[in-house]
Tab-separated table of C-alpha atoms in Angstrom:
chain	number	residue	atom	x	y	z
A	1	MET	CA	9.297	-50.017	-72.427
A	2	GLN	CA	11.206	-49.962	-75.865
A	3	THR	CA	11.021	-46.425	-76.448
A	4	GLN	CA	12.849	-46.420	-80.084
A	5	LYS	CA	10.861	-49.567	-81.022
A	6	VAL	CA	7.584	-47.659	-80.400
A	7	ILE	CA	8.846	-44.587	-81.967
A	8	ASP	CA	9.905	-46.240	-85.476
A	9	HIS	CA	6.416	-48.813	-85.185
A	10	ILE	CA	4.437	-45.607	-85.151
A	11	VAL	CA	6.041	-43.530	-87.848
A	12	SER	CA	5.883	-46.602	-90.064
A	13	TRP	CA	2.060	-47.282	-89.273
A	14	LEU	CA	1.468	-43.194	-90.095
A	15	LYS	CA	3.627	-43.606	-93.346
A	16	ASP	CA	1.984	-46.714	-94.548
A	17	TYR	CA	-1.567	-45.355	-93.541
A	18	ALA	CA	-1.009	-42.339	-95.631
A	19	THR	CA	0.455	-44.152	-98.866
A	20	LYS	CA	-2.214	-46.493	-98.728
A	21	ALA	CA	-4.520	-43.995	-98.367
A	22	ARG	CA	-3.314	-41.644	-101.350
A	23	VAL	CA	-3.141	-37.952	-98.713
A	24	ASN	CA	-0.044	-35.781	-98.610
A	25	GLY	CA	0.905	-36.594	-94.822
A	26	TYR	CA	-1.622	-35.458	-92.053
A	27	VAL	CA	-2.814	-32.570	-90.377
A	28	ILE	CA	-2.815	-32.089	-86.261
A	29	GLY	CA	-3.512	-29.346	-83.684
A	30	VAL	CA	-0.754	-28.520	-81.629
A	31	SER	CA	-2.545	-27.414	-78.191
A	32	GLY	CA	0.939	-26.929	-75.976
A	33	GLY	CA	0.305	-30.750	-74.248
A	34	VAL	CA	2.803	-33.562	-74.248
A	35	ASP	CA	0.181	-35.730	-76.466
A	36	SER	CA	-0.214	-33.142	-79.513
A	37	GLY	CA	3.619	-32.810	-79.294
A	38	VAL	CA	4.180	-36.359	-79.302
A	39	VAL	CA	1.789	-36.796	-82.047
A	40	SER	CA	2.960	-34.101	-84.161
A	41	THR	CA	6.924	-34.954	-84.195
A	42	LEU	CA	5.863	-38.744	-84.831
A	43	ALA	CA	4.021	-37.317	-87.596
A	44	ALA	CA	6.595	-34.944	-88.774
A	45	MET	CA	9.140	-37.826	-88.624
A	46	THR	CA	7.643	-39.872	-91.395
A	47	GLY	CA	8.557	-37.093	-93.842
A	48	LEU	CA	5.226	-36.966	-95.374
A	49	LYS	CA	3.500	-33.133	-95.228
A	50	THR	CA	2.970	-32.240	-91.496
A	51	LEU	CA	0.815	-29.479	-91.102
A	52	LEU	CA	0.379	-28.266	-87.551
A	53	ILE	CA	-2.111	-25.776	-86.525
A	54	GLU	CA	-2.359	-23.524	-82.851
A	55	MET	CA	-6.098	-22.805	-82.435
A	56	PRO	CA	-6.773	-20.766	-79.336
A	57	ILE	CA	-9.636	-19.841	-77.514
A	58	ARG	CA	-9.467	-17.533	-75.048
A	59	GLN	CA	-6.196	-19.224	-74.278
A	60	LYS	CA	-3.990	-18.572	-71.549
A	61	VAL	CA	-0.691	-17.539	-73.002
A	62	ASP	CA	1.769	-19.993	-71.489
A	63	GLN	CA	0.025	-22.766	-73.130
A	64	VAL	CA	0.035	-20.595	-76.444
A	65	ASP	CA	3.737	-19.658	-75.858
A	66	ARG	CA	4.349	-23.924	-75.691
A	67	ALA	CA	2.834	-24.225	-78.633
A	68	LYS	CA	4.310	-21.658	-80.811
A	69	ASP	CA	7.765	-23.020	-79.426
A	70	HIS	CA	7.254	-26.416	-80.067
A	71	MET	CA	6.177	-26.152	-83.637
A	72	ASN	CA	8.875	-23.611	-84.381
A	73	ASP	CA	11.195	-26.426	-82.789
A	74	LEU	CA	9.760	-29.342	-85.349
A	75	LYS	CA	9.967	-26.748	-88.553
A	76	SER	CA	13.492	-26.141	-88.016
A	77	LYS	CA	14.182	-30.062	-87.637
A	78	PHE	CA	11.802	-31.359	-90.789
A	79	PRO	CA	11.849	-29.405	-94.119
A	80	ASN	CA	8.087	-31.494	-94.356
A	81	VAL	CA	6.772	-29.343	-91.173
A	82	GLU	CA	4.588	-26.496	-92.347
A	83	ILE	CA	2.819	-24.255	-89.416
A	84	MET	CA	0.363	-21.945	-88.547
A	85	SER	CA	-1.839	-20.239	-86.264
A	86	VAL	CA	-5.318	-19.571	-86.255
A	87	ASP	CA	-7.016	-17.830	-84.010
A	88	LEU	CA	-10.928	-18.874	-83.470
A	89	THR	CA	-11.474	-16.903	-80.223
A	90	PRO	CA	-13.820	-14.516	-82.841
A	91	ALA	CA	-15.894	-17.092	-84.167
A	92	PHE	CA	-16.127	-18.598	-80.880
A	93	GLU	CA	-17.612	-15.021	-79.497
A	94	GLU	CA	-20.059	-15.050	-82.154
A	95	LEU	CA	-20.926	-18.579	-81.302
A	96	TYR	CA	-21.326	-17.277	-77.539
A	97	LYS	CA	-23.381	-14.711	-78.295
A	98	THR	CA	-25.603	-17.115	-80.687
A	99	PHE	CA	-25.850	-19.805	-77.913
A	100	ASN	CA	-25.793	-18.274	-74.924
A	101	VAL	CA	-28.704	-19.356	-72.601
A	102	GLN	CA	-29.867	-18.872	-68.861
A	103	ASP	CA	-27.405	-20.318	-66.381
A	104	ASP	CA	-29.912	-20.664	-63.658
A	105	LEU	CA	-31.976	-22.536	-66.514
A	106	TYR	CA	-29.443	-24.417	-68.067
A	107	PRO	CA	-26.659	-25.865	-65.728
A	108	ASN	CA	-24.675	-27.033	-68.662
A	109	GLU	CA	-24.046	-24.509	-70.291
A	110	LYS	CA	-20.564	-23.767	-69.483
A	111	LEU	CA	-19.423	-27.673	-70.419
A	112	ALA	CA	-21.732	-27.380	-73.580
A	113	PHE	CA	-19.606	-24.207	-74.160
A	114	ALA	CA	-16.149	-26.126	-73.579
A	115	ASN	CA	-17.002	-28.744	-75.791
A	116	THR	CA	-17.638	-25.993	-78.172
A	117	ARG	CA	-14.565	-25.151	-78.455
A	118	SER	CA	-13.107	-28.731	-78.945
A	119	ARG	CA	-15.857	-29.087	-82.299
A	120	LEU	CA	-14.730	-25.747	-83.375
A	121	ARG	CA	-11.342	-26.955	-83.582
A	122	MET	CA	-12.304	-30.085	-85.113
A	123	LEU	CA	-14.175	-28.225	-87.646
A	124	THR	CA	-11.033	-26.373	-88.392
A	125	LEU	CA	-8.660	-29.446	-88.681
A	126	TYR	CA	-10.772	-31.398	-91.401
A	127	TYR	CA	-11.342	-27.260	-93.370
A	128	TYR	CA	-7.562	-27.264	-93.808
A	129	GLY	CA	-6.948	-31.040	-93.849
A	130	GLN	CA	-9.316	-31.151	-97.047
A	131	LEU	CA	-7.724	-28.192	-98.335
A	132	ASN	CA	-3.999	-29.771	-98.212
A	133	GLY	CA	-5.235	-33.540	-98.947
A	134	LEU	CA	-3.751	-34.307	-95.072
A	135	LEU	CA	-5.600	-36.685	-92.666
A	136	VAL	CA	-6.352	-35.628	-89.374
A	137	CYS	CA	-4.295	-37.203	-86.805
A	138	GLY	CA	-5.385	-37.646	-83.431
A	139	THR	CA	-4.213	-37.010	-79.807
A	140	GLY	CA	-5.899	-38.864	-77.680
A	141	ASN	CA	-3.888	-41.402	-75.333
A	142	LYS	CA	-5.152	-44.876	-73.966
A	143	VAL	CA	-6.685	-43.620	-70.832
A	144	GLU	CA	-8.811	-40.862	-72.076
A	145	ASP	CA	-10.102	-42.490	-75.257
A	146	PHE	CA	-10.562	-46.124	-74.101
A	147	GLY	CA	-10.724	-45.319	-70.311
A	148	ILE	CA	-12.547	-42.410	-69.133
A	149	GLY	CA	-13.410	-41.048	-72.609
A	150	PHE	CA	-12.207	-38.072	-71.514
A	151	TYR	CA	-12.352	-36.070	-74.878
A	152	THR	CA	-15.085	-34.070	-77.168
A	153	LYS	CA	-17.590	-36.394	-79.232
A	154	TYR	CA	-16.584	-34.664	-82.417
A	155	GLY	CA	-14.169	-32.477	-81.405
A	156	ASP	CA	-11.100	-34.118	-80.400
A	157	GLY	CA	-12.450	-37.359	-80.461
A	158	GLY	CA	-13.398	-36.864	-84.351
A	159	VAL	CA	-10.041	-37.872	-86.215
A	160	ASP	CA	-8.770	-40.066	-88.961
A	161	VAL	CA	-6.340	-41.752	-87.081
A	162	SER	CA	-5.050	-42.767	-83.504
A	163	PRO	CA	-1.452	-43.527	-83.268
A	164	ILE	CA	-0.581	-42.803	-79.338
A	165	ALA	CA	-4.640	-44.513	-78.551
A	166	ASP	CA	-2.428	-47.461	-77.229
A	167	LEU	CA	-0.361	-45.914	-75.332
A	168	TYR	CA	-0.745	-44.589	-71.528
A	169	LYS	CA	-0.132	-41.167	-70.459
A	170	THR	CA	3.154	-42.134	-68.855
A	171	GLU	CA	4.367	-44.100	-71.563
A	172	VAL	CA	3.624	-40.617	-73.987
A	173	TYR	CA	5.752	-38.777	-71.281
A	174	THR	CA	8.651	-41.545	-72.042
A	175	LEU	CA	7.796	-41.034	-75.593
A	176	ALA	CA	8.618	-37.074	-75.083
A	177	LYS	CA	12.239	-38.085	-73.326
A	178	GLY	CA	12.727	-39.983	-75.963
A	179	LEU	CA	12.333	-37.819	-78.518
A	180	ASN	CA	14.138	-35.156	-77.125
A	181	LEU	CA	10.736	-32.632	-77.190
A	182	ILE	CA	11.410	-29.112	-75.550
A	183	LYS	CA	11.732	-28.930	-71.909
A	184	SER	CA	8.305	-27.139	-71.688
A	185	ILE	CA	6.342	-29.399	-73.490
A	186	GLN	CA	8.026	-32.502	-71.693
A	187	GLU	CA	7.272	-30.976	-68.361
A	188	ALA	CA	3.592	-29.389	-69.607
A	189	ILE	CA	0.751	-30.351	-66.515
A	190	PRO	CA	-1.945	-32.127	-68.816
A	191	THR	CA	-5.031	-29.583	-69.367
A	192	ASP	CA	-7.867	-29.640	-71.774
A	193	GLY	CA	-7.654	-25.787	-72.542
A	194	LEU	CA	-11.051	-25.566	-72.878
A	195	TRP	CA	-12.598	-23.574	-69.696
A	196	ASP	CA	-11.872	-19.890	-68.985
A	197	VAL	CA	-10.288	-21.009	-65.754
A	198	ASP	CA	-7.357	-22.923	-65.684
A	199	ARG	CA	-8.287	-25.890	-64.493
A	200	THR	CA	-5.852	-29.303	-65.185
A	201	ASP	CA	-7.050	-32.802	-66.005
A	202	GLU	CA	-6.588	-33.987	-62.329
A	203	GLN	CA	-8.716	-31.166	-60.781
A	204	GLN	CA	-11.619	-32.427	-63.410
A	205	ILE	CA	-11.096	-35.661	-62.785
A	206	GLY	CA	-10.266	-36.190	-59.463
A	207	ALA	CA	-7.112	-38.621	-60.302
A	208	THR	CA	-3.952	-38.508	-61.519
A	209	TYR	CA	-3.254	-40.266	-64.705
A	210	PRO	CA	-0.918	-43.467	-63.113
A	211	GLU	CA	-3.674	-43.545	-60.106
A	212	LEU	CA	-6.178	-44.308	-63.500
A	213	GLU	CA	-3.698	-46.465	-65.470
A	214	LYS	CA	-3.478	-48.527	-62.540
A	215	ILE	CA	-7.381	-49.381	-62.574
A	216	GLN	CA	-7.471	-49.698	-65.959
A	217	LYS	CA	-5.120	-52.047	-66.411
A	218	GLU	CA	-7.374	-53.830	-63.796
A	219	TYR	CA	-10.484	-53.048	-64.831
A	220	GLY	CA	-13.294	-55.629	-65.889
A	221	THR	CA	-11.018	-58.469	-63.727
A	222	LYS	CA	-11.097	-56.361	-60.175
A	223	THR	CA	-14.489	-54.478	-58.525
A	224	ALA	CA	-14.591	-52.166	-55.990
A	225	GLU	CA	-14.788	-54.561	-53.658
A	226	ASP	CA	-11.013	-55.624	-54.175
A	227	TYR	CA	-9.710	-52.313	-53.371
A	228	GLU	CA	-9.544	-50.165	-50.523
A	229	GLY	CA	-8.426	-46.314	-49.644
A	230	ARG	CA	-7.380	-44.156	-52.420
A	231	ASP	CA	-7.260	-47.252	-55.162
A	232	LYS	CA	-10.874	-47.796	-54.056
A	233	GLU	CA	-11.726	-43.715	-54.300
A	234	VAL	CA	-9.853	-44.277	-58.067
A	235	PHE	CA	-12.215	-47.512	-59.121
A	236	LEU	CA	-15.067	-45.633	-58.191
A	237	ILE	CA	-13.808	-42.752	-60.416
A	238	PHE	CA	-12.910	-44.358	-63.478
A	239	ASP	CA	-15.715	-46.918	-63.414
A	240	ARG	CA	-18.198	-44.415	-63.210
A	241	MET	CA	-16.779	-42.198	-66.041
A	242	HIS	CA	-16.216	-45.276	-68.499
A	243	LYS	CA	-19.745	-45.965	-67.995
A	244	ALA	CA	-20.698	-42.157	-68.602
A	245	ALA	CA	-18.768	-42.400	-72.042
A	246	LYS	CA	-19.705	-45.689	-73.276
A	247	HIS	CA	-21.749	-43.813	-76.349
A	248	LYS	CA	-18.256	-42.148	-77.524
A	249	MET	CA	-15.846	-45.606	-77.501
A	250	GLU	CA	-18.994	-47.974	-78.948
A	251	PRO	CA	-19.966	-47.638	-82.700
A	252	ILE	CA	-22.890	-45.429	-83.354
A	253	PRO	CA	-25.890	-47.864	-82.575
A	254	VAL	CA	-28.066	-48.809	-85.673
A	255	CYS	CA	-31.642	-49.486	-85.433
A	256	ASP	CA	-31.839	-52.648	-87.396
A	257	ILE	CA	-34.905	-53.279	-89.770
A	258	PRO	CA	-36.218	-56.781	-90.166
A	259	GLU	CA	-35.861	-57.637	-94.143
A	260	GLU	CA	-39.186	-59.120	-94.354
A	261	TRP	CA	-40.538	-55.530	-93.262
A	262	ARG	CA	-39.107	-54.635	-96.913
A	263	ASN	CA	-41.221	-56.353	-98.413
């Protein structure tokens, strides 16, 4: 990948989009992961106002520390960067008490609460974005957004722009190196940070990002019968998750009413 060309292109795209939209810049949620690390840096490079918000919810200390270290590093390099920490744990705990149901009756409760965390962060980003005249900048990559749908609908999927959604995860790591992000961000193990237990993306999905990328690049041209061994296992994982997440990737269905019925 021609790393510098990609970096320059995304920075120019972000700056042009914000200018045409007549906004002051971007707000980004910083998690301590490589995706938000890369996106926040690219946004900062536009020279436009860039508000970085760290939003812990029952978060592990190492994730919080990485996020803060990255934000402080960017602030020291870019005068247009502003940083905030908004502790959403108290708000989430109130929702938890309000929503809590019997686990044995509702087996999807833990997943619903994980998605609630993401949606609470989305609400926060739009609140501060509107206060400051900023667009919410998404941090999803190509595998998450258009491969397996590994994001929360109206959570981290609720954004105004998606600058790295055409980049595979391995390419995002390449950009992180090219942007010289702090070492802890470059080496961060992918995790969505939405669970009380420490669960990496690989543990949740059952496959690594490089394995998924191989399948995604061939998806639609090959079937399960074209693979064997581990590749076939990953294909079946990708195929199942892709089909289950179609509702996230496609426009909201609209029930069309025949025009003649309107008369």
